[in-house]
CSV table of C-alpha atoms in Angstrom, one decimal:
chain,number,residue,atom,x,y,z
A,1,UNK,CA,-70.1,7.5,-17.3
A,2,UNK,CA,-68.7,9.3,-14.2
A,3,UNK,CA,-68.7,13.0,-16.1
A,4,UNK,CA,-69.2,15.2,-12.9
A,5,UNK,CA,-67.2,15.0,-9.9
A,6,UNK,CA,-69.9,14.0,-7.3
A,7,UNK,CA,-70.3,10.0,-10.2
A,8,UNK,CA,-66.5,10.5,-9.9
A,9,UNK,CA,-66.2,10.2,-6.2
A,10,UNK,CA,-68.8,8.0,-5.5
A,11,UNK,CA,-67.9,5.4,-7.7
A,12,UNK,CA,-64.6,5.8,-6.7
A,13,UNK,CA,-65.7,4.8,-2.9
A,14,UNK,CA,-67.4,2.4,-4.2
A,15,UNK,CA,-64.8,0.4,-6.4
A,16,UNK,CA,-61.8,0.6,-3.8
A,17,UNK,CA,-62.8,2.6,-0.8
A,18,UNK,CA,-60.2,1.2,1.1
A,19,UNK,CA,-57.7,2.4,-1.3
A,20,UNK,CA,-55.8,5.6,-0.5
A,21,UNK,CA,-56.9,8.8,-2.8
A,22,UNK,CA,-54.7,11.5,-2.0
A,23,UNK,CA,-51.3,11.6,-0.3
A,24,UNK,CA,-49.1,14.3,1.3
A,25,UNK,CA,-46.6,14.2,4.3
A,26,UNK,CA,-48.5,15.1,6.9
A,27,UNK,CA,-52.5,13.7,5.9
A,28,UNK,CA,-53.5,10.5,4.0
A,29,UNK,CA,-56.9,9.6,2.8
A,30,UNK,CA,-58.5,6.6,1.3
A,31,UNK,CA,-61.6,7.3,-1.1
A,32,UNK,CA,-64.4,6.3,1.2
A,33,UNK,CA,-63.0,8.8,3.2
A,34,UNK,CA,-62.6,11.3,0.4
A,35,UNK,CA,-66.5,10.7,-0.3
A,36,UNK,CA,-67.6,11.1,3.0
A,37,UNK,CA,-65.7,13.8,4.1
A,38,UNK,CA,-66.5,16.0,0.9
A,39,UNK,CA,-70.2,15.2,1.5
A,40,UNK,CA,-70.5,16.6,4.9
A,41,UNK,CA,-68.0,20.0,4.4
A,42,UNK,CA,-71.0,20.2,0.9
A,43,UNK,CA,-73.4,20.3,3.6
A,44,UNK,CA,-71.7,22.9,5.7
A,45,UNK,CA,-71.9,25.1,2.4
A,46,UNK,CA,-74.4,25.3,1.8
A,47,UNK,CA,-75.7,25.4,5.6
A,48,UNK,CA,-73.5,28.4,5.0
A,49,UNK,CA,-74.8,29.9,1.8
A,50,UNK,CA,-72.6,28.6,-0.9
A,51,UNK,CA,-75.7,27.2,-4.0
A,52,UNK,CA,-75.1,25.3,-7.2
A,53,UNK,CA,-73.1,28.3,-9.4
A,54,UNK,CA,-71.9,29.9,-6.9
A,55,UNK,CA,-68.3,31.1,-7.6
A,56,UNK,CA,-65.6,30.4,-4.7
A,57,UNK,CA,-62.2,31.4,-5.0
A,58,UNK,CA,-59.5,28.8,-2.9
A,59,UNK,CA,-56.0,29.7,-2.4
A,60,UNK,CA,-53.9,27.0,-0.3
A,61,UNK,CA,-51.3,24.8,-1.3
A,62,UNK,CA,-51.3,21.8,-2.7
A,63,UNK,CA,-52.5,19.3,-0.1
A,64,UNK,CA,-55.3,16.8,1.2
A,65,UNK,CA,-57.0,19.6,2.5
A,66,UNK,CA,-57.0,21.8,-0.8
A,67,UNK,CA,-58.3,18.9,-2.5
A,68,UNK,CA,-61.5,17.9,0.0
A,69,UNK,CA,-62.1,21.9,0.1
A,70,UNK,CA,-62.4,22.0,-4.0
A,71,UNK,CA,-64.3,18.5,-4.5
A,72,UNK,CA,-66.7,19.1,-1.7
A,73,UNK,CA,-67.4,22.9,-3.4
A,74,UNK,CA,-67.7,21.3,-7.2
A,75,UNK,CA,-69.8,18.1,-6.5
A,76,UNK,CA,-72.4,20.4,-5.1
A,77,UNK,CA,-72.2,22.2,-7.8
A,78,UNK,CA,-70.0,25.7,-7.0
A,79,UNK,CA,-67.9,27.0,-9.6
A,80,UNK,CA,-64.6,26.4,-8.1
A,81,UNK,CA,-62.1,29.0,-8.7
A,82,UNK,CA,-58.4,27.9,-7.9
A,83,UNK,CA,-56.0,31.0,-7.3
A,84,UNK,CA,-52.4,30.9,-7.2
A,85,UNK,CA,-50.6,31.0,-3.6
A,86,UNK,CA,-47.9,33.5,-5.9
A,87,UNK,CA,-50.0,35.9,-6.3
A,88,UNK,CA,-50.2,39.3,-5.2
A,89,UNK,CA,-52.5,41.6,-3.3
A,90,UNK,CA,-53.0,43.7,-6.8
A,91,UNK,CA,-53.4,40.4,-8.6
A,92,UNK,CA,-55.7,38.6,-6.8
A,93,UNK,CA,-57.8,40.9,-6.5
A,94,UNK,CA,-57.5,41.3,-10.0
A,95,UNK,CA,-58.9,38.0,-10.4
A,96,UNK,CA,-61.4,37.9,-7.7
A,97,UNK,CA,-63.0,41.1,-10.3
A,98,UNK,CA,-62.9,39.9,-13.1
A,99,UNK,CA,-64.4,35.8,-12.2
A,100,UNK,CA,-67.1,37.5,-9.7
A,101,UNK,CA,-65.8,35.3,-6.7
A,102,UNK,CA,-68.4,35.8,-4.3
A,103,UNK,CA,-66.4,33.2,-2.0
A,104,UNK,CA,-63.3,33.2,-1.0
A,105,UNK,CA,-61.3,30.7,1.1
A,106,UNK,CA,-57.4,31.7,2.2
A,107,UNK,CA,-54.6,30.7,4.1
A,108,UNK,CA,-53.6,33.3,6.1
A,109,UNK,CA,-50.1,33.4,5.0
A,110,UNK,CA,-47.8,30.9,3.0
A,111,UNK,CA,-44.3,31.2,2.3
A,112,UNK,CA,-43.6,34.9,3.3
A,113,UNK,CA,-47.8,36.1,1.9
A,114,UNK,CA,-50.1,37.2,3.4
A,115,UNK,CA,-52.6,37.1,0.6
A,116,UNK,CA,-55.6,39.1,2.9
A,117,UNK,CA,-54.0,41.8,4.6
A,118,UNK,CA,-54.2,44.3,1.7
A,119,UNK,CA,-57.1,42.8,-0.3
A,120,UNK,CA,-59.0,45.9,-2.1
A,121,UNK,CA,-62.0,47.0,-0.9
A,122,UNK,CA,-64.1,47.3,-4.1
A,123,UNK,CA,-64.9,43.8,-4.9
A,124,UNK,CA,-68.7,44.1,-4.9
A,125,UNK,CA,-69.1,40.4,-5.4
A,126,UNK,CA,-67.4,38.9,-2.7
A,127,UNK,CA,-69.7,38.8,0.4
A,128,UNK,CA,-67.3,36.4,2.9
A,129,UNK,CA,-63.9,35.6,3.3
A,130,UNK,CA,-62.9,32.0,5.1
A,131,UNK,CA,-59.8,31.2,6.4
A,132,UNK,CA,-59.0,27.5,6.6
A,133,UNK,CA,-59.0,27.4,9.8
A,134,UNK,CA,-62.8,29.1,9.9
A,135,UNK,CA,-63.3,26.1,7.0
A,136,UNK,CA,-62.3,23.6,9.2
A,137,UNK,CA,-65.0,25.1,11.7
A,138,UNK,CA,-68.1,24.3,9.6
A,139,UNK,CA,-71.3,22.5,10.1
A,140,UNK,CA,-73.7,20.7,8.5
A,141,UNK,CA,-77.3,22.2,9.4
A,142,UNK,CA,-80.4,20.3,10.0
A,143,UNK,CA,-81.4,18.7,7.1
A,144,UNK,CA,-78.7,20.0,4.5
A,145,UNK,CA,-76.9,16.7,4.1
A,146,UNK,CA,-80.2,15.9,2.4
A,147,UNK,CA,-80.4,19.0,0.5
A,148,UNK,CA,-76.4,18.6,-0.2
A,149,UNK,CA,-77.0,15.4,-1.4
A,150,UNK,CA,-79.8,16.0,-3.8
A,151,UNK,CA,-77.8,19.0,-5.2
A,152,UNK,CA,-75.2,16.7,-6.1
A,153,UNK,CA,-76.4,14.4,-7.8
A,154,UNK,CA,-78.9,16.9,-9.7
A,155,UNK,CA,-75.4,18.2,-11.3
A,156,UNK,CA,-74.8,17.7,-14.7
A,157,UNK,CA,-71.5,17.4,-17.3
A,158,UNK,CA,-73.0,20.6,-18.8
A,159,UNK,CA,-73.2,22.9,-15.4
A,160,UNK,CA,-69.5,25.2,-15.4
A,161,UNK,CA,-67.0,23.6,-12.4
A,162,UNK,CA,-64.3,25.6,-12.5
A,163,UNK,CA,-62.6,28.8,-13.5
A,164,UNK,CA,-58.6,28.5,-13.9
A,165,UNK,CA,-56.4,32.0,-14.3
A,166,UNK,CA,-53.8,31.3,-17.6
A,167,UNK,CA,-52.4,34.3,-19.7
A,168,UNK,CA,-49.4,34.4,-21.9
A,169,UNK,CA,-46.2,36.4,-22.2
A,170,UNK,CA,-47.9,39.5,-21.7
A,171,UNK,CA,-51.5,40.6,-20.9
A,172,UNK,CA,-54.0,40.1,-18.3
A,173,UNK,CA,-54.8,36.8,-16.9
A,174,UNK,CA,-57.7,34.8,-18.8
A,175,UNK,CA,-60.2,33.3,-16.6
A,176,UNK,CA,-60.9,30.3,-18.3
A,177,UNK,CA,-64.1,28.6,-17.6
A,178,UNK,CA,-64.8,24.8,-17.7
A,179,UNK,CA,-67.8,22.3,-17.4
A,180,UNK,CA,-68.0,18.7,-15.6
A,181,UNK,CA,-68.1,17.1,-18.6
A,182,UNK,CA,-66.1,19.0,-20.6
A,183,UNK,CA,-62.9,18.6,-18.0
A,184,UNK,CA,-63.5,15.2,-17.6
A,185,UNK,CA,-63.4,14.4,-20.3
A,186,UNK,CA,-60.3,15.8,-21.7
A,187,UNK,CA,-59.0,14.2,-18.8
A,188,UNK,CA,-60.0,11.1,-19.6
A,189,UNK,CA,-58.7,11.7,-23.1
A,190,UNK,CA,-55.2,12.2,-22.2
A,191,UNK,CA,-54.8,9.5,-19.3
A,192,UNK,CA,-53.0,6.7,-21.8
A,193,UNK,CA,-51.1,9.2,-23.2
A,194,UNK,CA,-49.5,9.9,-19.5
A,195,UNK,CA,-49.4,6.4,-18.8
A,196,UNK,CA,-51.9,7.0,-16.1
A,197,UNK,CA,-53.9,4.0,-14.8
A,198,UNK,CA,-55.3,2.2,-11.4
A,199,UNK,CA,-52.3,0.9,-10.6
A,200,UNK,CA,-50.0,4.0,-10.8
A,201,UNK,CA,-48.9,5.7,-7.6
A,202,UNK,CA,-48.5,9.3,-9.0
A,203,UNK,CA,-46.2,12.4,-8.5
A,204,UNK,CA,-47.1,15.5,-9.4
A,205,UNK,CA,-44.8,19.0,-8.8
A,206,UNK,CA,-47.5,21.0,-10.3
A,207,UNK,CA,-49.6,22.9,-8.0
A,208,UNK,CA,-53.0,22.5,-7.9
A,209,UNK,CA,-54.3,26.1,-9.1
A,210,UNK,CA,-52.5,24.9,-12.2
A,211,UNK,CA,-54.4,23.7,-14.8
A,212,UNK,CA,-51.6,20.8,-14.8
A,213,UNK,CA,-51.9,20.3,-11.3
A,214,UNK,CA,-55.7,19.8,-11.2
A,215,UNK,CA,-56.4,18.1,-14.3
A,216,UNK,CA,-52.9,16.7,-14.2
A,217,UNK,CA,-52.6,15.6,-10.9
A,218,UNK,CA,-55.9,15.8,-8.8
A,219,UNK,CA,-58.3,14.8,-11.7
A,220,UNK,CA,-56.2,12.3,-13.2
A,221,UNK,CA,-55.9,10.2,-10.0
A,222,UNK,CA,-59.6,10.5,-9.2
A,223,UNK,CA,-60.8,9.9,-12.7
A,224,UNK,CA,-58.2,6.7,-13.3
A,225,UNK,CA,-58.7,5.4,-9.8
A,226,UNK,CA,-54.5,6.3,-9.5
A,227,UNK,CA,-53.2,7.6,-5.8
A,228,UNK,CA,-51.9,10.9,-6.2
A,229,UNK,CA,-49.2,11.9,-3.6
A,230,UNK,CA,-48.3,15.5,-3.6
A,231,UNK,CA,-46.7,17.9,-0.9
A,232,UNK,CA,-46.6,22.0,-0.4
A,233,UNK,CA,-43.5,22.3,-0.4
A,234,UNK,CA,-41.2,21.0,-2.6
A,235,UNK,CA,-37.0,21.0,-1.6
A,236,UNK,CA,-34.8,18.2,-3.2
A,237,UNK,CA,-34.1,15.9,-0.2
A,238,UNK,CA,-37.5,15.4,1.4
A,239,UNK,CA,-39.2,15.2,-2.2
A,240,UNK,CA,-37.1,12.3,-3.4
A,241,UNK,CA,-37.5,10.4,0.2
A,242,UNK,CA,-40.9,11.6,-0.3
A,243,UNK,CA,-41.0,9.9,-3.7
A,244,UNK,CA,-39.9,7.0,-1.8
A,245,UNK,CA,-41.5,6.4,1.1
A,246,UNK,CA,-44.9,6.2,-1.1
A,247,UNK,CA,-43.5,3.9,-3.8
A,248,UNK,CA,-43.8,6.6,-6.7
A,249,UNK,CA,-44.3,4.7,-9.7
A,250,UNK,CA,-45.1,7.8,-12.1
A,251,UNK,CA,-43.2,11.6,-11.9
A,252,UNK,CA,-44.9,13.9,-14.8
A,253,UNK,CA,-44.3,17.5,-14.4
A,254,UNK,CA,-42.3,19.6,-16.6
A,255,UNK,CA,-38.6,18.8,-17.0
A,256,UNK,CA,-36.9,21.1,-15.4
A,257,UNK,CA,-38.2,19.6,-12.3
A,258,UNK,CA,-37.5,17.0,-13.1
A,259,UNK,CA,-33.4,17.7,-13.8
A,260,UNK,CA,-33.2,19.5,-10.6
A,261,UNK,CA,-34.0,16.2,-8.8
A,262,UNK,CA,-32.0,14.4,-10.8
A,263,UNK,CA,-29.0,16.2,-9.6
A,264,UNK,CA,-29.6,15.8,-5.7
A,265,UNK,CA,-30.7,11.6,-6.3
A,266,UNK,CA,-26.5,10.6,-6.5
A,267,UNK,CA,-26.1,12.1,-3.1
A,268,UNK,CA,-29.4,11.5,-1.6
A,269,UNK,CA,-28.7,7.6,-0.8
A,270,UNK,CA,-32.4,6.8,-2.2
A,271,UNK,CA,-33.6,4.7,-5.1
A,272,UNK,CA,-36.1,5.3,-6.7
A,273,UNK,CA,-39.2,2.8,-8.5
A,274,UNK,CA,-40.2,5.0,-11.6
A,275,UNK,CA,-41.7,2.8,-14.4
A,276,UNK,CA,-41.5,4.3,-18.2
A,277,UNK,CA,-43.7,7.4,-19.1
A,278,UNK,CA,-41.9,9.0,-16.3
A,279,UNK,CA,-39.8,12.1,-17.8
A,280,UNK,CA,-37.1,11.0,-18.2
A,281,UNK,CA,-33.8,12.6,-16.1
A,282,UNK,CA,-35.1,10.4,-13.2
A,283,UNK,CA,-35.3,7.1,-15.0
A,284,UNK,CA,-32.1,5.0,-15.1
A,285,UNK,CA,-30.4,4.9,-18.6
A,286,UNK,CA,-31.0,1.7,-19.3
A,287,UNK,CA,-35.2,2.5,-19.6
A,288,UNK,CA,-34.8,6.3,-21.5
A,289,UNK,CA,-35.5,6.9,-24.9
A,290,UNK,CA,-33.6,8.5,-27.3
A,291,UNK,CA,-33.7,12.3,-28.2
A,292,UNK,CA,-37.5,13.2,-29.4
A,293,UNK,CA,-38.3,10.2,-29.8
A,294,UNK,CA,-41.2,10.7,-27.5
A,295,UNK,CA,-43.4,13.3,-27.8
A,296,UNK,CA,-43.9,16.8,-25.4
A,297,UNK,CA,-47.7,16.1,-24.8
A,298,UNK,CA,-48.8,19.6,-25.7
A,299,UNK,CA,-51.8,21.4,-24.7
A,300,UNK,CA,-53.5,24.6,-22.9
A,301,UNK,CA,-55.7,26.2,-20.0
A,302,UNK,CA,-58.2,26.3,-22.5
A,303,UNK,CA,-58.1,22.6,-23.6
A,304,UNK,CA,-57.8,21.4,-20.2
A,305,UNK,CA,-54.5,20.1,-20.4
A,306,UNK,CA,-53.6,17.8,-23.3
A,307,UNK,CA,-55.3,18.1,-26.3
A,308,UNK,CA,-52.2,15.9,-28.4
A,309,UNK,CA,-50.0,13.1,-27.6
A,310,UNK,CA,-48.6,9.6,-27.6
A,311,UNK,CA,-48.1,7.4,-24.8
A,312,UNK,CA,-45.4,8.7,-23.1
A,313,UNK,CA,-43.6,5.4,-22.4
A,314,UNK,CA,-43.6,4.7,-26.4
A,315,UNK,CA,-41.3,6.2,-29.2
A,316,UNK,CA,-43.0,7.4,-32.0
A,317,UNK,CA,-42.2,6.9,-35.9
A,318,UNK,CA,-39.0,8.7,-36.5
A,319,UNK,CA,-40.7,10.4,-39.2
A,320,UNK,CA,-42.4,11.9,-36.0
A,321,UNK,CA,-39.7,12.1,-33.1
A,322,UNK,CA,-39.7,16.5,-32.2
A,323,UNK,CA,-43.6,16.6,-32.3
A,324,UNK,CA,-46.2,16.7,-29.5
A,325,UNK,CA,-47.7,13.3,-31.5
A,326,UNK,CA,-51.3,13.3,-32.4
A,327,UNK,CA,-54.7,15.0,-31.3
A,328,UNK,CA,-56.6,13.5,-29.0
A,329,UNK,CA,-60.2,11.6,-29.2
A,330,UNK,CA,-62.3,14.2,-30.0
A,331,UNK,CA,-60.2,16.8,-30.7
A,332,UNK,CA,-59.9,18.2,-34.3
A,333,UNK,CA,-56.6,20.2,-34.9
A,334,UNK,CA,-56.2,22.7,-38.4
A,335,UNK,CA,-53.5,24.9,-38.6
A,336,UNK,CA,-53.9,28.5,-40.4
A,337,UNK,CA,-52.8,31.3,-41.8
A,338,UNK,CA,-52.7,34.2,-38.7
A,339,UNK,CA,-53.8,36.7,-41.6
A,340,UNK,CA,-57.1,35.9,-43.2
A,341,UNK,CA,-57.4,32.3,-41.1
A,342,UNK,CA,-57.4,30.5,-44.2
A,343,UNK,CA,-56.8,26.5,-43.4
A,344,UNK,CA,-53.3,25.6,-44.6
A,345,UNK,CA,-52.2,22.5,-46.0
A,346,UNK,CA,-49.6,19.9,-44.2
A,347,UNK,CA,-46.3,21.0,-43.7
A,348,UNK,CA,-46.8,24.4,-44.1
A,349,UNK,CA,-47.0,26.5,-40.8
A,350,UNK,CA,-49.5,28.6,-39.3
A,351,UNK,CA,-52.0,29.0,-36.4
A,352,UNK,CA,-53.3,26.4,-34.7
A,353,UNK,CA,-57.0,26.5,-34.2
A,354,UNK,CA,-58.3,23.5,-31.6
A,355,UNK,CA,-62.2,22.5,-31.6
A,356,UNK,CA,-63.9,19.6,-29.8
A,357,UNK,CA,-66.3,18.6,-26.7
A,358,UNK,CA,-63.1,18.8,-24.6
A,359,UNK,CA,-62.2,22.7,-24.9
A,360,UNK,CA,-63.3,24.8,-22.7
A,361,UNK,CA,-66.9,26.6,-22.8
A,362,UNK,CA,-66.3,30.3,-22.8
A,363,UNK,CA,-64.1,33.1,-21.6
A,364,UNK,CA,-64.6,35.0,-18.4
A,365,UNK,CA,-66.3,38.5,-19.3
A,366,UNK,CA,-66.3,37.5,-23.3
A,367,UNK,CA,-69.0,36.2,-25.8
A,368,UNK,CA,-68.4,33.5,-27.8
A,369,UNK,CA,-67.9,35.2,-30.5
A,370,UNK,CA,-65.1,37.6,-29.1
A,371,UNK,CA,-63.7,33.6,-28.6
A,372,UNK,CA,-64.5,31.2,-30.4
A,373,UNK,CA,-64.6,31.3,-34.6
A,374,UNK,CA,-68.2,31.0,-36.3
A,375,UNK,CA,-67.2,27.1,-36.7
A,376,UNK,CA,-66.1,26.9,-33.0
A,377,UNK,CA,-62.4,26.4,-33.4
A,378,UNK,CA,-60.6,28.0,-31.2
A,379,UNK,CA,-57.9,30.5,-32.4
A,380,UNK,CA,-54.9,29.2,-29.4
A,381,UNK,CA,-51.9,32.4,-30.9
A,382,UNK,CA,-49.8,29.1,-31.3
A,383,UNK,CA,-47.5,28.4,-34.3
A,384,UNK,CA,-47.3,25.0,-35.5
A,385,UNK,CA,-48.1,22.2,-38.4
A,386,UNK,CA,-49.4,18.8,-39.0
A,387,UNK,CA,-47.4,16.8,-41.5
A,388,UNK,CA,-49.3,14.3,-44.0
A,389,UNK,CA,-49.3,11.5,-40.9
A,390,UNK,CA,-51.5,14.1,-38.7
A,391,UNK,CA,-48.7,14.6,-36.3
A,392,UNK,CA,-48.4,18.1,-34.4
A,393,UNK,CA,-45.3,20.0,-34.7
A,394,UNK,CA,-45.1,23.2,-32.2
A,395,UNK,CA,-43.3,25.7,-33.3
A,396,UNK,CA,-44.0,28.9,-30.4
A,397,UNK,CA,-46.4,31.6,-30.7
A,398,UNK,CA,-47.4,34.1,-33.2
A,399,UNK,CA,-46.2,37.4,-30.7
A,400,UNK,CA,-43.3,36.2,-29.8
A,401,UNK,CA,-42.6,34.6,-33.5
A,402,UNK,CA,-40.2,38.1,-35.2
A,403,UNK,CA,-37.7,39.1,-38.1
A,404,UNK,CA,-34.1,39.0,-37.9
A,405,UNK,CA,-33.0,40.1,-41.3
A,406,UNK,CA,-36.5,39.8,-43.2
A,407,UNK,CA,-36.1,35.9,-42.0
A,408,UNK,CA,-38.2,34.6,-39.1
A,409,UNK,CA,-37.6,33.0,-36.4
A,410,UNK,CA,-39.4,30.3,-34.1
A,411,UNK,CA,-38.2,31.6,-30.6
A,412,UNK,CA,-39.6,27.4,-29.9
A,413,UNK,CA,-37.0,26.0,-32.2
A,414,UNK,CA,-33.9,28.2,-31.0
A,415,UNK,CA,-34.9,26.8,-27.3
A,416,UNK,CA,-35.4,22.8,-28.4
A,417,UNK,CA,-31.8,23.7,-30.2
A,418,UNK,CA,-30.0,24.7,-27.3
A,419,UNK,CA,-31.4,22.1,-25.3
A,420,UNK,CA,-29.9,19.1,-27.6
A,421,UNK,CA,-26.4,20.4,-26.1
A,422,UNK,CA,-24.5,19.1,-23.3
A,423,UNK,CA,-24.8,20.2,-20.1
A,424,UNK,CA,-27.5,22.4,-21.3
A,425,UNK,CA,-30.8,22.3,-18.8
A,426,UNK,CA,-33.4,25.0,-19.7
A,427,UNK,CA,-33.6,27.8,-22.4
A,428,UNK,CA,-35.3,30.7,-23.5
A,429,UNK,CA,-35.3,32.9,-26.4
A,430,UNK,CA,-36.8,36.2,-27.2
A,431,UNK,CA,-36.1,38.7,-28.7
A,432,UNK,CA,-34.5,42.0,-28.7
A,433,UNK,CA,-35.3,45.2,-30.5
A,434,UNK,CA,-33.0,48.1,-31.6
A,435,UNK,CA,-31.8,50.7,-33.8
A,436,UNK,CA,-31.0,47.9,-36.2
A,437,UNK,CA,-33.7,45.5,-36.0
A,438,UNK,CA,-33.9,42.4,-33.6
A,439,UNK,CA,-31.4,40.7,-32.1
A,440,UNK,CA,-31.9,36.9,-31.2
A,441,UNK,CA,-31.6,36.8,-27.0
A,442,UNK,CA,-31.0,33.4,-25.4
A,443,UNK,CA,-30.9,32.8,-21.4
A,444,UNK,CA,-29.6,29.7,-20.5
A,445,UNK,CA,-29.2,27.3,-17.7
A,446,UNK,CA,-26.4,25.1,-18.0
A,447,UNK,CA,-23.4,23.7,-16.3
A,448,UNK,CA,-20.6,25.9,-15.1
A,449,UNK,CA,-18.2,24.5,-17.6
A,450,UNK,CA,-20.2,25.9,-20.9
A,451,UNK,CA,-18.9,29.1,-21.5
A,452,UNK,CA,-20.8,31.8,-24.2
A,453,UNK,CA,-18.0,30.5,-27.4
A,454,UNK,CA,-18.9,26.6,-26.4
A,455,UNK,CA,-22.8,27.1,-26.8
A,456,UNK,CA,-22.3,29.7,-29.6
A,457,UNK,CA,-20.2,27.1,-32.1
A,458,UNK,CA,-23.0,24.0,-30.7
A,459,UNK,CA,-26.1,26.4,-32.2
A,460,UNK,CA,-24.3,26.9,-35.2
A,461,UNK,CA,-23.5,23.5,-35.7
A,462,UNK,CA,-28.0,23.1,-35.3
A,463,UNK,CA,-29.6,26.6,-36.5
A,464,UNK,CA,-29.3,29.1,-39.4
A,465,UNK,CA,-26.9,31.8,-38.4
A,466,UNK,CA,-29.7,34.6,-37.9
A,467,UNK,CA,-31.6,31.7,-35.8
A,468,UNK,CA,-28.0,32.3,-33.5
A,469,UNK,CA,-28.1,34.0,-29.9
A,470,UNK,CA,-26.0,37.1,-30.0
A,471,UNK,CA,-27.0,38.2,-26.8
A,472,UNK,CA,-26.7,35.4,-23.9
A,473,UNK,CA,-27.5,35.4,-20.2
A,474,UNK,CA,-26.0,31.8,-18.4
A,475,UNK,CA,-27.7,31.1,-15.3
A,476,UNK,CA,-27.1,28.7,-12.6
A,477,UNK,CA,-30.5,27.1,-12.1
A,478,UNK,CA,-34.2,27.4,-12.9
A,479,UNK,CA,-35.4,30.0,-10.6
A,480,UNK,CA,-33.4,32.6,-12.3
A,481,UNK,CA,-35.8,32.6,-15.1
A,482,UNK,CA,-38.2,35.3,-14.7
A,483,UNK,CA,-42.0,33.9,-14.6
A,484,UNK,CA,-45.5,35.4,-13.7
A,485,UNK,CA,-48.2,34.0,-12.0
A,486,UNK,CA,-49.2,31.5,-13.8
A,487,UNK,CA,-45.9,30.2,-14.2
A,488,UNK,CA,-45.3,30.8,-18.1
A,489,UNK,CA,-42.6,32.9,-18.6
A,490,UNK,CA,-42.5,36.6,-18.8
A,491,UNK,CA,-41.1,37.6,-21.6
A,492,UNK,CA,-41.1,41.8,-20.8
A,493,UNK,CA,-38.9,40.3,-17.7
A,494,UNK,CA,-36.6,38.7,-19.8
A,495,UNK,CA,-35.8,40.7,-22.5
A,496,UNK,CA,-34.7,42.8,-19.1
A,497,UNK,CA,-32.5,40.6,-18.3
A,498,UNK,CA,-30.8,39.8,-21.4
A,499,UNK,CA,-30.5,43.9,-21.7
A,500,UNK,CA,-28.6,43.9,-18.3
């Protein structure tokens, strides 16, 4: 079983050596070339003092270079710490400190951010900072190629592979530790649901520093033998040209990313060749499913991406419409009372807990007892229910749930209802505390023709009166929704937006 990065690289290079592995607008690399390049760079890292277990931060945009550097580190047993290009200097220093990063590889500048100019001097674990230009100049020393190769073959599935940062709507980011075996197993278990195989030319706009891009993009392509097409900077016109030029067959990611591209498609003059399983906004009408018929694949950084789903090109049973599908092989899901931890029956809403071999190994600076229940489940903080057939329905976050006049409101339920209104492209909902209790607030990205009165009337058709937002913000595009460094909606800033 190819359950380490080194084994995956060797297997793909032997199976289809001349097939491309990763493509960006400036560079492309075959599987044979990727295997050779990562072996050489891995040996150079060994010569520079990086060993098995060494924690190495990587801060650069998507591209062949990110893939080559990250895979070289992981195959020699170093622990990769992907870092967001959206981080401010204090946020970057905090993550380097939390993960005890010993070496940092970073671009000097990207999209106006200069990451190294204000790096905190108080980082006791950090010994070396390399720019990407300096990495290009690293060379193996005498005998290090053999040592590096032996180190790579000595990596085991149980060894730590990466530390990924994630956070909820508030609180400091968490450094989530994944092993080679649990991460690769998680990717493999979700390939069918994401419709990725060795014939796929995959484009996924998520950055590699998040689990969606790292696991759903880079490692998914490596495990399945697919070709990954990526780019550092996304612009509608250039992205559409890239999708066409590289004959992309599958577009995965966030729905609003596809919707933004779809608005530019008619005037672009390009024709896409996407197959079912792609995000539907970019598919022709005859290939789209009925609303709610396809699963909303569901997961988190702690599970290394989706742990629940259904083939993205296949309708679920009608009783399961609107659900996230069923747990993948190897993953157990149970619903518990948020207060007592007792397991709840089918149909009851409570906290989602998960357990299985694809789950993270732990969280930086936290004990296992702090993270898992005594019987090994991870309390996700998400709310949901399982129906009698085992389909999981998501109801938002435990810390997002709030009461209005004594009745419970789940923001995710209100958001889903608003997205069914024609002309609404995205919606984010939260509570607005006040002297008379909570009010429901909604920030809605919609067509200019929609008004608050129209949205309110439509919401009343599908929601109980206490769930209908009383405070609205109509936004022109998805970029206006405030998000944190991990891409999740920043609830505190959302409340500020709605109270302006």
